[in-house]
N, CA and C atoms as an extended XYZ file, in Angstrom:
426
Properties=species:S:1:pos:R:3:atomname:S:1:resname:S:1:resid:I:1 pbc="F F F"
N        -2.775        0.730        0.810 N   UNK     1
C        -3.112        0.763        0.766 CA  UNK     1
C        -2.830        0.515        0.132 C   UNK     1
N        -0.617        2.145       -1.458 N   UNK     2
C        -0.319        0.865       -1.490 CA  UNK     2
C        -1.139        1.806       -0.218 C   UNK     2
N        -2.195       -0.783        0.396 N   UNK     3
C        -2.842        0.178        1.305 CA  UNK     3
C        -1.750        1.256        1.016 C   UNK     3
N         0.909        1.460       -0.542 N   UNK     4
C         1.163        1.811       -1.289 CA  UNK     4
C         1.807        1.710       -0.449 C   UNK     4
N        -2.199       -0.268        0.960 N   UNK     5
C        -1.888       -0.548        0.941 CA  UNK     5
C        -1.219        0.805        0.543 C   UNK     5
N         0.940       -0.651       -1.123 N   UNK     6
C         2.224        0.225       -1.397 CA  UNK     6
C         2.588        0.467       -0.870 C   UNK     6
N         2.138        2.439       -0.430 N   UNK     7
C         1.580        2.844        0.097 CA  UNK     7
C         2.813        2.941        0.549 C   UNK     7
N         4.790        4.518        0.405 N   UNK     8
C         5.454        5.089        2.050 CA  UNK     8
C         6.701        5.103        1.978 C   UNK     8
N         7.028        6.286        1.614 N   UNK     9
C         8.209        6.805        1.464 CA  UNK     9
C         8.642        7.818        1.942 C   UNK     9
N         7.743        9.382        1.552 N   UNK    10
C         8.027       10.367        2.188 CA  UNK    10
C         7.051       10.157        3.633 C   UNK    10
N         7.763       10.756        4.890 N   UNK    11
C         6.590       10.301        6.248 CA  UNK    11
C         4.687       10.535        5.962 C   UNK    11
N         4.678       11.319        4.883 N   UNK    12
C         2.983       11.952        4.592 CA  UNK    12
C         2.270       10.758        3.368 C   UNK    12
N         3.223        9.674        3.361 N   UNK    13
C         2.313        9.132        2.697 CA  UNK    13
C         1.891        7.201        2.986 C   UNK    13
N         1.935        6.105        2.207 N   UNK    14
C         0.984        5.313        2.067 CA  UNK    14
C         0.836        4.335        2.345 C   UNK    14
N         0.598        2.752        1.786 N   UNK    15
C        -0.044        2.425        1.153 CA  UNK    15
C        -0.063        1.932        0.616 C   UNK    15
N        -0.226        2.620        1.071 N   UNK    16
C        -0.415        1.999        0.343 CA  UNK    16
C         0.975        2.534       -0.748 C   UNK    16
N         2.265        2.982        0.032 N   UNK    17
C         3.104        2.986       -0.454 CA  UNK    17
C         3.454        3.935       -1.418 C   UNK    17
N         3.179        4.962       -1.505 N   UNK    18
C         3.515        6.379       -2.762 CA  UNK    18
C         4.189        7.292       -1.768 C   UNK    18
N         4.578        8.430       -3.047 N   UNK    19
C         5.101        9.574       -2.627 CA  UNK    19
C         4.386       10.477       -2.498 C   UNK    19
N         4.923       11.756       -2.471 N   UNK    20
C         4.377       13.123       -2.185 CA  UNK    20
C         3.023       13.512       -2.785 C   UNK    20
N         3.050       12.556       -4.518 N   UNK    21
C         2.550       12.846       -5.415 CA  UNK    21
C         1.253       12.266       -5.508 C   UNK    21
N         1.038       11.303       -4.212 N   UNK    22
C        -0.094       10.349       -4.401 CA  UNK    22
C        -1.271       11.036       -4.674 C   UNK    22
N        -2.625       10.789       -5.790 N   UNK    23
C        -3.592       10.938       -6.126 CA  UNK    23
C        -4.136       11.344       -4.340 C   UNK    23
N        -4.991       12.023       -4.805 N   UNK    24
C        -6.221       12.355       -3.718 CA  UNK    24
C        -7.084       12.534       -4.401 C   UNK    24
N        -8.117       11.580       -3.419 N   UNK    25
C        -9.305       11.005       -3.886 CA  UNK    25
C       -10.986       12.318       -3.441 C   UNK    25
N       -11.124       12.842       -4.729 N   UNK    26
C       -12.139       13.308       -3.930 CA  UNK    26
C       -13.539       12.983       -4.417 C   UNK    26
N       -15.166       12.936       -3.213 N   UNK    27
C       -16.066       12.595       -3.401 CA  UNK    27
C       -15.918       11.427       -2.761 C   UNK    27
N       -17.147       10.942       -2.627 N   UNK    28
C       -17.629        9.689       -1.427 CA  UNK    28
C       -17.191        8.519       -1.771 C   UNK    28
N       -16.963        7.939       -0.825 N   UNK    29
C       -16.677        5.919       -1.136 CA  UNK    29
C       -18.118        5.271       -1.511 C   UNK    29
N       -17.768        4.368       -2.275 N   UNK    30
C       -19.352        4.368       -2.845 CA  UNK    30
C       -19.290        2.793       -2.120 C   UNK    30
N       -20.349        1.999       -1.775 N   UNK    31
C       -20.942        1.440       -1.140 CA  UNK    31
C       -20.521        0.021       -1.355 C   UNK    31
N       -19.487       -0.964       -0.280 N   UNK    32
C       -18.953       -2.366       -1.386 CA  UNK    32
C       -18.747       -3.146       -0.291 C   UNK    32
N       -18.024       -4.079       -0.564 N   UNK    33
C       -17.517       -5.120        0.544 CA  UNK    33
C       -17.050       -4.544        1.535 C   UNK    33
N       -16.153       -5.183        2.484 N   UNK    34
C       -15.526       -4.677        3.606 CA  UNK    34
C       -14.457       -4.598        3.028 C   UNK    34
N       -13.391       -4.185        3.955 N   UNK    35
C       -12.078       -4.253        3.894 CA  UNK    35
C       -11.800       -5.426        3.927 C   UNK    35
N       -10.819       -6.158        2.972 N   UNK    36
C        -9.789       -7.920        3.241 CA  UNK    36
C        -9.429       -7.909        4.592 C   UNK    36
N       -10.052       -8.756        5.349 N   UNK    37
C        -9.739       -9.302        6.877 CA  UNK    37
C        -8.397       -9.362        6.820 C   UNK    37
N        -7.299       -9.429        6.031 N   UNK    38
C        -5.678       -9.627        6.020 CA  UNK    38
C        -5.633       -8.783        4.862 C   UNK    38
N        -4.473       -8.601        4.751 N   UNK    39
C        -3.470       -8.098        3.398 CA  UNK    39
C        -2.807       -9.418        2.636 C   UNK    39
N        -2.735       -9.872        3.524 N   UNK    40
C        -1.478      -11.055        3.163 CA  UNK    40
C        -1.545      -12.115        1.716 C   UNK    40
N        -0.831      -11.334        1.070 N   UNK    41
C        -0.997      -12.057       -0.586 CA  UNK    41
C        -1.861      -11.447       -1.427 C   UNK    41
N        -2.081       -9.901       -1.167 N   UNK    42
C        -2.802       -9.032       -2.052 CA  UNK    42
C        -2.165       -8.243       -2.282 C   UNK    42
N        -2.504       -7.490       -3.530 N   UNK    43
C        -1.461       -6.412       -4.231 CA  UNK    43
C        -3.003       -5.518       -4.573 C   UNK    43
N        -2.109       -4.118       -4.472 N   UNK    44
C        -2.911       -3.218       -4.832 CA  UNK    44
C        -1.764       -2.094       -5.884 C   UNK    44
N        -2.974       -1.269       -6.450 N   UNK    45
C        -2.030       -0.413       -7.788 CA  UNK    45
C        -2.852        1.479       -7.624 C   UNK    45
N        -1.853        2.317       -7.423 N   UNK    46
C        -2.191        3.541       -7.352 CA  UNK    46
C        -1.356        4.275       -8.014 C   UNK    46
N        -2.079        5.357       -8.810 N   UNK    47
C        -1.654        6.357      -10.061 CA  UNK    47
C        -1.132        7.415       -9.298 C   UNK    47
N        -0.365        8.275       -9.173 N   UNK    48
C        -0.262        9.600       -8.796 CA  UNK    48
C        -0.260       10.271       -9.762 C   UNK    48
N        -0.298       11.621       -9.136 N   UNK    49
C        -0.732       12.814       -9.787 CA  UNK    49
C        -0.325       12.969      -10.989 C   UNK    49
N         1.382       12.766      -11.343 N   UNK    50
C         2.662       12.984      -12.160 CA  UNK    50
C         2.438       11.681      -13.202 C   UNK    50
N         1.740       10.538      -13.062 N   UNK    51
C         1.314        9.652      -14.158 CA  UNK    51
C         2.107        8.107      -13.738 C   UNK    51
N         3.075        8.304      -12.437 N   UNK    52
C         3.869        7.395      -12.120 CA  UNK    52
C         2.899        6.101      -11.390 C   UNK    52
N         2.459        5.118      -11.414 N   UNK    53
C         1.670        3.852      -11.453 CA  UNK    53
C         2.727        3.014      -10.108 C   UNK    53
N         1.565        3.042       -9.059 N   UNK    54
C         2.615        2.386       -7.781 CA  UNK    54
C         1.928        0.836       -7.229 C   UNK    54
N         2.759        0.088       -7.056 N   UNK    55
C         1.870       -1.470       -7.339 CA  UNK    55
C         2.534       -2.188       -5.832 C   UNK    55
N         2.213       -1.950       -4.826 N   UNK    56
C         2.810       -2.702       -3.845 CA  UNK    56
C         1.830       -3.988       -3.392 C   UNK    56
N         2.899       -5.193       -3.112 N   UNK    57
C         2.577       -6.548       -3.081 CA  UNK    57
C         2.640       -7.229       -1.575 C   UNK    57
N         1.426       -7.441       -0.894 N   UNK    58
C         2.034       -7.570        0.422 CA  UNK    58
C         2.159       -9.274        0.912 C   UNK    58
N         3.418       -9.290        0.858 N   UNK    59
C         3.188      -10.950        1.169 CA  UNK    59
C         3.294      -11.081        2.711 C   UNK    59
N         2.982      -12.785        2.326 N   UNK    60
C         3.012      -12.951        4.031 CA  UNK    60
C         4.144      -13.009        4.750 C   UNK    60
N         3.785      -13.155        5.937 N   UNK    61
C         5.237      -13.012        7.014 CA  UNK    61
C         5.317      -11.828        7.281 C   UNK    61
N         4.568      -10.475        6.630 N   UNK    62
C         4.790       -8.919        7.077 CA  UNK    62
C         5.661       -8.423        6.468 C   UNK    62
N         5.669       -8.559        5.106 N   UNK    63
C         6.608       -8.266        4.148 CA  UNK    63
C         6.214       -7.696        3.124 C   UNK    63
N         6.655       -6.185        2.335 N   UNK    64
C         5.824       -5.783        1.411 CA  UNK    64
C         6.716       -5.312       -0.019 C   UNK    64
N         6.603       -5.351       -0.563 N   UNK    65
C         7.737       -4.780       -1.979 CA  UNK    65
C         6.554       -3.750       -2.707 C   UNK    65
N         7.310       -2.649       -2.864 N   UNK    66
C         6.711       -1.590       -3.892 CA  UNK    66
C         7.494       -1.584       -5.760 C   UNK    66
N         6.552       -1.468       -6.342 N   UNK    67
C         7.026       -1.028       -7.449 CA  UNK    67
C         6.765       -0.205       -7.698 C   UNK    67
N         7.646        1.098       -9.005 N   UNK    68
C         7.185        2.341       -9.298 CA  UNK    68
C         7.243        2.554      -10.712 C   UNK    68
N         6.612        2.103      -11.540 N   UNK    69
C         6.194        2.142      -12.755 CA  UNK    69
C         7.275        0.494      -13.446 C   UNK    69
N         6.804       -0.691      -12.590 N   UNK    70
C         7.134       -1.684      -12.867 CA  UNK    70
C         8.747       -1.986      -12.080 C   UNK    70
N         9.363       -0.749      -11.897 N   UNK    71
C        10.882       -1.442      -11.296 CA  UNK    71
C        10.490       -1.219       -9.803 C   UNK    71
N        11.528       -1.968       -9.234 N   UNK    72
C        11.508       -2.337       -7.832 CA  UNK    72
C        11.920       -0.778       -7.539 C   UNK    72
N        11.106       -0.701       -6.400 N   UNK    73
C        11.112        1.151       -5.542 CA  UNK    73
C        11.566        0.417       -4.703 C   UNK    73
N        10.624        0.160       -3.203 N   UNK    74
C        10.931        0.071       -2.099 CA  UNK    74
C        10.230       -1.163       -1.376 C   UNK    74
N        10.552       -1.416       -0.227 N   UNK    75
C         9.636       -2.487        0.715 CA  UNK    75
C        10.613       -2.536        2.198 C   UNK    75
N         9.612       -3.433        2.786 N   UNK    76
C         9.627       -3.003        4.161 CA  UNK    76
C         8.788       -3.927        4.962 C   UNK    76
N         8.250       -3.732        5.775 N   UNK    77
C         7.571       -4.527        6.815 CA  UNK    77
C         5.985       -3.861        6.792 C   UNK    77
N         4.883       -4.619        7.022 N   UNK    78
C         3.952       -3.830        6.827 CA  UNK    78
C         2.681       -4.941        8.350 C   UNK    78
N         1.869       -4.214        8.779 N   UNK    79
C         1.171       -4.922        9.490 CA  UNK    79
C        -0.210       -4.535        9.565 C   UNK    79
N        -1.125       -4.877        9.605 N   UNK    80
C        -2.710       -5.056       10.059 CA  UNK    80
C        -3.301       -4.977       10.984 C   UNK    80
N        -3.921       -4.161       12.012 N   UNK    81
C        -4.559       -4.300       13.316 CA  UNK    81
C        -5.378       -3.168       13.620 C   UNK    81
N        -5.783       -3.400       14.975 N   UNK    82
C        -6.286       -2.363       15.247 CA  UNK    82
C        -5.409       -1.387       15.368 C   UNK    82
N        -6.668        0.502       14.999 N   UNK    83
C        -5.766        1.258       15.609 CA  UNK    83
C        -6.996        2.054       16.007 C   UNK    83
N        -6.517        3.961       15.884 N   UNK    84
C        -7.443        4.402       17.050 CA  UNK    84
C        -8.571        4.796       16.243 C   UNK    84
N        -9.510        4.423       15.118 N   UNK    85
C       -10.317        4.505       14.022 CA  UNK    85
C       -10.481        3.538       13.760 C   UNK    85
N       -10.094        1.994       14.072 N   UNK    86
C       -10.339        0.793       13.158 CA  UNK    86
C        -9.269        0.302       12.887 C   UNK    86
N        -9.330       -0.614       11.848 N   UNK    87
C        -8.329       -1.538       11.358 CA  UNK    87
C        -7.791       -0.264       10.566 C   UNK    87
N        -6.192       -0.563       10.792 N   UNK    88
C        -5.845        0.171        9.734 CA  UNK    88
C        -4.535       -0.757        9.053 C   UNK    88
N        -3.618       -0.426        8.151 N   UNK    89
C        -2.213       -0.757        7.732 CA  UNK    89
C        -1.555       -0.160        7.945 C   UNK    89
N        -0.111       -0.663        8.241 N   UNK    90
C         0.727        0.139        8.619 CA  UNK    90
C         2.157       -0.017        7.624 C   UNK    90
N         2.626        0.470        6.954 N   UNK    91
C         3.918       -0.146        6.056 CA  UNK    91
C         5.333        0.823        6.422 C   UNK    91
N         6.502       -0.182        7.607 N   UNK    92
C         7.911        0.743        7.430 CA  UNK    92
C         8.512        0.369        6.806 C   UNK    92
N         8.804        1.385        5.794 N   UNK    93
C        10.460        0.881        4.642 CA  UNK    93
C        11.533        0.329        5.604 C   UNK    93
N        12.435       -0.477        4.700 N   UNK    94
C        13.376       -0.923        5.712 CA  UNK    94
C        14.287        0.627        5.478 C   UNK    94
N        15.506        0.683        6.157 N   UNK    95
C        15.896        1.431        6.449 CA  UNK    95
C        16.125        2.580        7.431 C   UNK    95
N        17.630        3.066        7.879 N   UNK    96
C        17.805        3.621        9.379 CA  UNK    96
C        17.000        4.184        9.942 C   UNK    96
N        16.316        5.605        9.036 N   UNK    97
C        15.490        6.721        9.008 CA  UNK    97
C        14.433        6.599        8.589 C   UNK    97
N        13.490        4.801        8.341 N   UNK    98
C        12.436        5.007        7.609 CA  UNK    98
C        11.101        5.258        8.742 C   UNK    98
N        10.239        5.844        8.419 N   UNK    99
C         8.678        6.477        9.279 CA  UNK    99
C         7.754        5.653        8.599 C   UNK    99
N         7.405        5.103        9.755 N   UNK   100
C         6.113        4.523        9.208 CA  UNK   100
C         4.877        5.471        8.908 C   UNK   100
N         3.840        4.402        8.116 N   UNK   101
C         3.200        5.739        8.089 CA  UNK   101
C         1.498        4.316        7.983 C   UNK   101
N         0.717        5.222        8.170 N   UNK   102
C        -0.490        4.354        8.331 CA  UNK   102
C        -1.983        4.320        7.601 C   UNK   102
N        -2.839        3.867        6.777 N   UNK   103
C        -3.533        4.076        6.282 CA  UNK   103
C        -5.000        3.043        6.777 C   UNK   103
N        -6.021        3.481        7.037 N   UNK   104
C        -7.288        3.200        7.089 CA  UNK   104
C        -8.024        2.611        5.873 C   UNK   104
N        -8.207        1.031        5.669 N   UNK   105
C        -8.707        1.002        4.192 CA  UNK   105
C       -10.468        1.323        4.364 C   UNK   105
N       -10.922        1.384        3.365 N   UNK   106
C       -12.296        1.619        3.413 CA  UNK   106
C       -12.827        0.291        2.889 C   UNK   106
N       -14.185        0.011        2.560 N   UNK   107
C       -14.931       -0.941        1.743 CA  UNK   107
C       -14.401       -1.256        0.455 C   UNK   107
N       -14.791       -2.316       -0.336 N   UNK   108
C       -14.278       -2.709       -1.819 CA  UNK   108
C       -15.406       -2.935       -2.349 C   UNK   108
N       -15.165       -2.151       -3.497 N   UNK   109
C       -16.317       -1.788       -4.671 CA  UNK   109
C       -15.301       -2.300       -5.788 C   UNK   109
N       -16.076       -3.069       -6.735 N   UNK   110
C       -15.485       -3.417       -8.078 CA  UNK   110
C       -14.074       -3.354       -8.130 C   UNK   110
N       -13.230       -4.070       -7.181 N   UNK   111
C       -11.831       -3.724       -7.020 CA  UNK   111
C       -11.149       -2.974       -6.553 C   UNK   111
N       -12.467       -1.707       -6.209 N   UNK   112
C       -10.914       -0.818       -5.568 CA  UNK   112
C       -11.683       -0.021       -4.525 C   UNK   112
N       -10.714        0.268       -3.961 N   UNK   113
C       -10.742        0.951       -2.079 CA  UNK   113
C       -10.077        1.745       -2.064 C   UNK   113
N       -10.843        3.016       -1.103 N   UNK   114
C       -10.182        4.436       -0.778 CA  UNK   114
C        -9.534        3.974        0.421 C   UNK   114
N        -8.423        4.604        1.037 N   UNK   115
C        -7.773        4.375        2.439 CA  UNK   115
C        -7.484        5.779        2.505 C   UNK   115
N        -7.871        5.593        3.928 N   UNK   116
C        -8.013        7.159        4.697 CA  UNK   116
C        -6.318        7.296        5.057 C   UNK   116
N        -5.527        8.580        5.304 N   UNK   117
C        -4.278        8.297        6.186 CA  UNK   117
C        -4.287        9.401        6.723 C   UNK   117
N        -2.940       10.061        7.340 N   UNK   118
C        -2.737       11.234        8.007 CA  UNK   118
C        -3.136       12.477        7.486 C   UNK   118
N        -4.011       13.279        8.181 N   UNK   119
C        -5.065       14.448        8.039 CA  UNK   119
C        -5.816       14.127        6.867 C   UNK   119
N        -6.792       13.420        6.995 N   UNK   120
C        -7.646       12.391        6.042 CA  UNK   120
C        -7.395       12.697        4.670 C   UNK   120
N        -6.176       12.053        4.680 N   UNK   121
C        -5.355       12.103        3.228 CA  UNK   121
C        -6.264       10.910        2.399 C   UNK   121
N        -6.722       11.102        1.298 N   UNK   122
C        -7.501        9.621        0.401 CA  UNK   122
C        -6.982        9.487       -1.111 C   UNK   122
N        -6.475        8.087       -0.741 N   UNK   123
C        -6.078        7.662       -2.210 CA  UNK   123
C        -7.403        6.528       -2.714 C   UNK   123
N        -7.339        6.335       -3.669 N   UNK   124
C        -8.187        5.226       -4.673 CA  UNK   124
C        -6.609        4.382       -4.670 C   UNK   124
N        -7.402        2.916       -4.707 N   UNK   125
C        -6.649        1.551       -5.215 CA  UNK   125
C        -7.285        0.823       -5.529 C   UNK   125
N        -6.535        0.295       -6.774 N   UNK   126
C        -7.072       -1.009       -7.047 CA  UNK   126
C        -6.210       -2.303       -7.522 C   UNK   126
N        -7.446       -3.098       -6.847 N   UNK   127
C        -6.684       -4.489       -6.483 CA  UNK   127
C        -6.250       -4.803       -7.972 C   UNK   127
N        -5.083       -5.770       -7.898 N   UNK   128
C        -4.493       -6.162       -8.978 CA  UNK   128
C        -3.942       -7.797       -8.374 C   UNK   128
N        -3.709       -8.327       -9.505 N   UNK   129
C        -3.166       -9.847       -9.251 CA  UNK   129
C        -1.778       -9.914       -8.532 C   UNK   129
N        -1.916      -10.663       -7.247 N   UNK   130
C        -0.987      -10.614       -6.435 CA  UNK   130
C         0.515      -11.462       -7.203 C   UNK   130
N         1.597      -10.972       -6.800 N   UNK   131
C         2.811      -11.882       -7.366 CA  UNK   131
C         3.747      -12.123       -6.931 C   UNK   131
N         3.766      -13.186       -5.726 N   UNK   132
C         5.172      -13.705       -4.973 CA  UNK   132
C         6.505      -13.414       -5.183 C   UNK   132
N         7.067      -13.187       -4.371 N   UNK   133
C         8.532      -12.562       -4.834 CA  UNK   133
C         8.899      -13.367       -5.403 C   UNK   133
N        10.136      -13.254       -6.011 N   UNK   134
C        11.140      -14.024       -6.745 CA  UNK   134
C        12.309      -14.619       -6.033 C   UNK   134
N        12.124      -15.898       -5.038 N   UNK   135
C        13.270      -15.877       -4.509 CA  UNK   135
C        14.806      -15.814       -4.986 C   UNK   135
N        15.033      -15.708       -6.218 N   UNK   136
C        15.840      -15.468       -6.776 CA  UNK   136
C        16.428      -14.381       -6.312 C   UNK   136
N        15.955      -13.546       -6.143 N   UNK   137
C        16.070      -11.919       -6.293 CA  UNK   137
C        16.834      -11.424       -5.052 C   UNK   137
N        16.287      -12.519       -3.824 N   UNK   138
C        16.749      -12.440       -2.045 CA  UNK   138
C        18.155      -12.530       -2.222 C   UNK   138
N        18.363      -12.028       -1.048 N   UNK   139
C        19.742      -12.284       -0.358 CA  UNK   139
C        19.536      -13.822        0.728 C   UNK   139
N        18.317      -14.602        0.998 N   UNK   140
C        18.707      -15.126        1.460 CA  UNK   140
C        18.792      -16.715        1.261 C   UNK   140
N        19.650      -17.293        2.105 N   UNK   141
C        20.230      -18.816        1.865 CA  UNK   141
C        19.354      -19.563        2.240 C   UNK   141
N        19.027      -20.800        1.652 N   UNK   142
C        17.931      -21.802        2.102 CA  UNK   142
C        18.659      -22.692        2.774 C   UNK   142
Protein backbone atom coordinates (compact mmCIF):
# COMPACT_ATOMS: atom_id res chain seq x y z
CA UNK A 1 0.00 0.00 0.00
CA UNK A 2 3.37 0.44 1.16
CA UNK A 3 0.14 -0.47 -0.68
CA UNK A 4 4.29 -0.68 2.18
CA UNK A 5 1.31 -0.51 -1.13
CA UNK A 6 5.66 -0.81 0.86
CA UNK A 7 3.73 -2.26 2.78
CA UNK A 8 5.54 -6.33 4.80
CA UNK A 9 7.68 -7.59 6.96
CA UNK A 10 6.25 -8.83 10.07
CA UNK A 11 3.20 -11.47 8.56
CA UNK A 12 0.44 -8.58 10.16
CA UNK A 13 1.49 -6.08 8.00
CA UNK A 14 1.67 -4.10 4.42
CA UNK A 15 1.99 -2.23 1.85
CA UNK A 16 2.15 -1.28 1.65
CA UNK A 17 5.24 -2.61 3.29
CA UNK A 18 5.73 -1.58 7.25
CA UNK A 19 6.16 -3.15 10.43
CA UNK A 20 4.40 -3.87 13.54
CA UNK A 21 4.39 -0.18 14.04
CA UNK A 22 2.35 0.83 11.02
CA UNK A 23 0.00 3.94 11.65
CA UNK A 24 -3.70 2.98 11.90
CA UNK A 25 -5.89 4.97 10.27
CA UNK A 26 -8.89 5.99 12.08
CA UNK A 27 -12.28 7.70 10.73
CA UNK A 28 -13.72 7.44 7.18
CA UNK A 29 -12.04 7.48 3.66
CA UNK A 30 -13.12 10.58 2.38
CA UNK A 31 -14.46 10.57 -1.12
CA UNK A 32 -11.64 10.53 -4.36
CA UNK A 33 -10.56 8.74 -7.37
CA UNK A 34 -10.38 5.08 -7.63
CA UNK A 35 -7.70 2.99 -6.87
CA UNK A 36 -4.47 3.11 -9.82
CA UNK A 37 -5.71 0.32 -12.24
CA UNK A 38 -1.79 -0.97 -11.75
CA UNK A 39 0.87 -0.22 -9.21
CA UNK A 40 3.46 -0.44 -11.66
CA UNK A 41 5.84 2.65 -11.38
CA UNK A 42 4.17 4.18 -8.31
CA UNK A 43 5.60 4.78 -5.00
CA UNK A 44 3.78 5.38 -1.99
CA UNK A 45 5.12 6.83 1.68
CA UNK A 46 3.73 5.75 5.25
CA UNK A 47 4.66 7.16 8.81
CA UNK A 48 4.40 4.74 11.65
CA UNK A 49 3.60 5.16 14.93
CA UNK A 50 7.51 5.37 16.26
CA UNK A 51 8.17 8.40 13.57
CA UNK A 52 10.02 5.85 11.15
CA UNK A 53 8.79 7.14 7.31
CA UNK A 54 8.32 3.88 4.92
CA UNK A 55 8.52 4.68 1.06
CA UNK A 56 8.06 1.53 -1.06
CA UNK A 57 8.54 1.79 -4.95
CA UNK A 58 6.76 -0.65 -7.07
CA UNK A 59 8.30 -1.18 -10.33
CA UNK A 60 7.39 -3.08 -13.12
CA UNK A 61 7.94 -6.69 -13.81
CA UNK A 62 6.43 -7.35 -10.03
CA UNK A 63 9.14 -5.96 -8.27
CA UNK A 64 9.05 -3.78 -5.19
CA UNK A 65 11.95 -2.13 -2.95
CA UNK A 66 11.09 -0.65 0.51
CA UNK A 67 12.83 2.04 2.18
CA UNK A 68 12.90 2.82 5.95
CA UNK A 69 13.68 6.26 6.70
CA UNK A 70 15.56 6.65 3.25
CA UNK A 71 17.96 3.37 3.49
CA UNK A 72 17.16 0.34 1.66
CA UNK A 73 14.85 -2.08 4.18
CA UNK A 74 13.42 -4.64 2.08
CA UNK A 75 11.72 -5.81 -1.37
CA UNK A 76 10.29 -8.58 -2.92
CA UNK A 77 7.74 -9.44 -5.45
CA UNK A 78 4.47 -7.74 -5.27
CA UNK A 79 1.19 -8.32 -7.49
CA UNK A 80 -2.33 -6.79 -8.30
CA UNK A 81 -5.58 -8.72 -8.84
CA UNK A 82 -8.44 -9.84 -7.84
CA UNK A 83 -9.14 -11.14 -4.47
CA UNK A 84 -12.06 -12.13 -2.17
CA UNK A 85 -13.15 -8.15 -1.52
CA UNK A 86 -11.78 -6.66 -4.75
CA UNK A 87 -8.63 -5.72 -6.13
CA UNK A 88 -6.24 -5.97 -3.69
CA UNK A 89 -2.00 -5.97 -3.47
CA UNK A 90 -0.14 -8.39 -2.51
CA UNK A 91 3.81 -7.83 -1.57
CA UNK A 92 6.34 -11.20 -0.63
CA UNK A 93 9.74 -10.20 0.70
CA UNK A 94 12.21 -12.22 -0.95
CA UNK A 95 13.38 -14.60 1.37
CA UNK A 96 13.09 -18.46 2.78
CA UNK A 97 10.46 -17.60 5.51
CA UNK A 98 8.96 -14.52 3.93
CA UNK A 99 4.61 -14.29 4.30
CA UNK A 100 2.99 -12.53 2.15
CA UNK A 101 0.70 -10.35 3.25
CA UNK A 102 -2.17 -8.39 1.39
CA UNK A 103 -3.75 -5.06 1.36
CA UNK A 104 -7.07 -3.64 -0.21
CA UNK A 105 -6.37 -0.05 -1.57
CA UNK A 106 -9.23 2.31 -1.22
CA UNK A 107 -10.03 5.57 -3.46
CA UNK A 108 -7.38 8.57 -3.94
CA UNK A 109 -8.06 11.81 -2.46
CA UNK A 110 -5.37 14.56 -2.83
CA UNK A 111 -2.66 11.87 -2.97
CA UNK A 112 -3.32 9.60 -0.56
CA UNK A 113 -5.24 6.24 0.05
CA UNK A 114 -6.29 4.16 3.01
CA UNK A 115 -5.69 0.25 2.27
CA UNK A 116 -7.66 -2.08 4.17
CA UNK A 117 -5.47 -5.46 5.27
CA UNK A 118 -5.78 -8.36 7.67
CA UNK A 119 -8.63 -7.85 10.39
CA UNK A 120 -9.36 -4.45 8.73
CA UNK A 121 -6.06 -3.21 9.63
CA UNK A 122 -5.93 0.75 7.88
CA UNK A 123 -3.01 2.60 7.03
CA UNK A 124 -3.03 6.23 5.22
CA UNK A 125 -0.50 6.64 2.13
CA UNK A 126 0.66 8.91 0.22
CA UNK A 127 1.67 8.95 -3.18
CA UNK A 128 5.11 10.25 -3.69
CA UNK A 129 7.35 10.55 -6.91
CA UNK A 130 8.13 7.24 -8.21
CA UNK A 131 12.11 6.33 -8.62
CA UNK A 132 13.52 3.49 -10.77
CA UNK A 133 16.00 1.43 -9.29
CA UNK A 134 19.48 1.99 -9.73
CA UNK A 135 20.77 -0.59 -11.89
CA UNK A 136 23.87 -0.09 -10.47
CA UNK A 137 22.90 -1.34 -7.24
CA UNK A 138 21.68 -5.13 -8.96
CA UNK A 139 23.42 -8.10 -8.94
CA UNK A 140 22.47 -8.51 -12.31
CA UNK A 141 24.57 -8.88 -15.72
CA UNK A 142 23.31 -7.30 -18.90
Amino acid sequence: MALGLGACTPPEDEPVSQDDTALEMSGEEADGESAPEGFAETAWRVTSEDGARYATFFDAGGRYRDLRNGDPWQEGEWTYSDGPNGKQICLRPDGENSVETCWQPGSVNDDRMVATGQEDRRIELTRITYRAPDPSEGDEEE
